[in-house]
Every structure is written in C-alpha cells, then in structure tokens.
Amino acid sequence: MLYLATTATAKEAQVVAGHDRLQWEQFYDRYRPITRKEAHELVDEYSRSWTDIPYQGKKNVHERVNGSLAAEGIPEVQDDLMRWRMLHCIREIRQYAASKQAALERAAAQTASEAPKPSSTCYDLVRDRTDGGSDVDAE
C-alpha cells in the first residue's frame, strides 16, 4: 500500500486511492463538500489543526464521512486520504477566517481614520454663536 504524504497533490492522492480519472472526479466532487462541512464543525468545536483533534473526534469524523460516501455509492476512504483531506480543508478554513478578520480590522481602522476629528479648541460663546446676533437684546 502506498503512503500519502500530507503535502501530496490531488493527483498523488488519486493514485494512492486507486481511482481512475472518472472515479476520482466522482469521489472528489462528492467528498469535498462532506469533508468541508465536517472541517467547519471541527474548527468551531476545537479551533485547532487536524493533528490536534482528539482520536475519538477523528474517528467519528472518519465514520461519518465514510457513511456519507457509502450512501452515495462511493468507496470508503482510508486513514491517510482522510488525514490528507482534513489537513488541507481545516487549513483553508482557518486561512479564510484569518483573511476575513484582517479585512474587517482594516475596514474598522479605515472607518476610524475617516471619522471627524474632535475640535482641539474650547467652546467660545462669542466665536461659536450660531444666531449671528449680538449679546444685546433688541427692543
């Protein structure tokens, strides 16, 4: 059995999975949304990388993904392919979240820099008078 490195390309993963091109397309098109959903839940729950997820969490995800694949008539995946996909998927989710947060921070900083600056002078009754009149009441 071939070992799938975490840095492997999708083509290398296809070879390790033993799928021809059509099988891989069917598998990968169905597999991506399933693993992305699982990865979002893991990030929400653990907010860590795949390697930091507890064993039982990984096992549960693997069983759910394989169950979903089996329901679609797609062969189950082995541990190394699951690890490869989840590492990539969780990294993508975290990178997207980080870039979204950075964009929000930039927007907030820009909004703050465009806000009106408070006046550095004190209120002056004569200078800041808005009615344009004098202090003497007209009779």
XYZ file of C-alpha atoms in Angstrom:
139
model
C 0.000 0.000 0.000
C 1.251 3.473 -0.900
C 1.603 6.147 1.765
C 0.080 9.560 1.124
C 2.184 12.494 2.311
C 0.360 15.499 3.730
C 1.999 17.657 1.049
C 0.744 15.415 -1.763
C -1.137 16.852 -4.709
C -4.670 15.804 -5.614
C -3.210 13.708 -8.451
C -0.961 11.865 -5.983
C -3.947 11.315 -3.700
C -5.848 9.852 -6.652
C -3.035 7.360 -7.296
C -2.935 6.298 -3.639
C -6.724 5.952 -3.584
C -6.502 3.678 -6.629
C -9.183 5.560 -8.564
C -9.172 6.150 -12.290
C -9.959 9.673 -13.513
C -13.740 9.206 -13.622
C -13.840 7.517 -10.212
C -11.698 10.280 -8.748
C -13.908 13.017 -10.175
C -16.999 11.333 -8.732
C -15.248 10.740 -5.433
C -13.635 14.166 -5.130
C -16.721 16.143 -6.190
C -18.805 14.386 -3.531
C -16.047 14.169 -0.942
C -15.126 17.869 -0.818
C -18.455 19.215 0.479
C -18.720 16.385 3.007
C -15.254 16.996 4.441
C -15.656 20.773 4.313
C -18.809 20.506 6.443
C -17.015 18.236 8.922
C -13.988 20.544 8.991
C -16.166 23.583 9.751
C -17.691 21.723 12.688
C -14.245 20.691 13.962
C -12.892 24.232 13.697
C -15.970 25.547 15.514
C -15.596 22.930 18.255
C -11.831 22.662 18.660
C -10.390 25.626 16.723
C -7.226 23.651 16.078
C -5.480 21.730 13.329
C -6.363 18.164 12.339
C -3.325 16.808 14.167
C -4.570 18.369 17.426
C -8.067 16.860 17.216
C -8.526 14.068 19.789
C -8.529 10.496 18.480
C -12.238 9.973 19.116
C -13.075 13.157 17.213
C -11.045 11.980 14.205
C -12.609 8.534 14.364
C -16.128 9.982 14.495
C -15.450 12.235 11.504
C -13.956 9.340 9.543
C -17.007 7.172 10.240
C -19.457 9.937 9.284
C -17.586 10.753 6.075
C -17.357 7.101 5.075
C -21.053 6.678 5.862
C -21.911 9.637 3.623
C -19.698 8.300 0.851
C -21.242 4.823 1.127
C -24.714 6.372 0.854
C -23.565 7.940 -2.443
C -22.138 4.624 -3.691
C -18.553 5.859 -3.407
C -15.901 3.558 -1.884
C -14.804 4.408 1.664
C -11.530 6.228 2.225
C -8.560 5.068 4.252
C -6.909 6.954 7.101
C -4.144 8.567 5.049
C -6.540 10.033 2.491
C -8.802 11.286 5.282
C -5.819 12.886 7.053
C -4.615 14.471 3.803
C -8.006 15.983 3.018
C -8.794 17.190 6.532
C -5.377 18.827 6.944
C -5.946 20.786 3.738
C -9.568 21.581 4.479
C -9.008 22.851 8.027
C -6.033 24.931 6.892
C -8.148 26.526 4.138
C -10.953 27.310 6.588
C -8.568 28.878 9.088
C -6.798 30.905 6.377
C -10.143 32.180 5.063
C -11.251 33.127 8.573
C -7.940 34.920 9.206
C -8.150 36.869 5.939
C -11.776 37.793 6.654
C -10.812 39.012 10.144
C -7.918 41.032 8.717
C -10.268 42.646 6.187
C -12.706 43.567 8.965
C -9.881 45.085 11.016
C -8.656 47.097 8.013
C -12.193 48.356 7.377
C -12.603 49.322 11.035
C -9.249 51.132 11.029
C -10.163 52.965 7.833
C -13.550 53.978 9.235
C -11.881 55.237 12.413
C -9.376 57.284 10.416
C -12.186 58.878 8.398
C -14.228 59.846 11.477
C -14.435 63.559 12.243
C -11.643 64.730 14.475
C -12.681 66.321 17.761
C -12.013 70.033 17.975
C -8.884 70.955 19.849
C -10.289 74.358 20.886
C -12.723 75.069 23.676
C -16.190 76.432 23.111
C -16.195 80.216 22.834
C -19.580 81.891 23.345
C -18.822 84.810 21.018
C -16.950 82.899 18.325
C -19.249 79.882 18.231
C -22.541 81.732 18.436
C -24.960 80.409 15.827
C -27.739 83.035 15.813
C -25.476 85.686 14.301
C -26.858 88.331 16.681
C -25.311 90.379 19.376
C -25.484 89.896 23.127
C -27.764 92.924 23.489
C -31.474 92.221 23.282
C -33.310 94.317 20.737
C -36.274 96.277 21.978
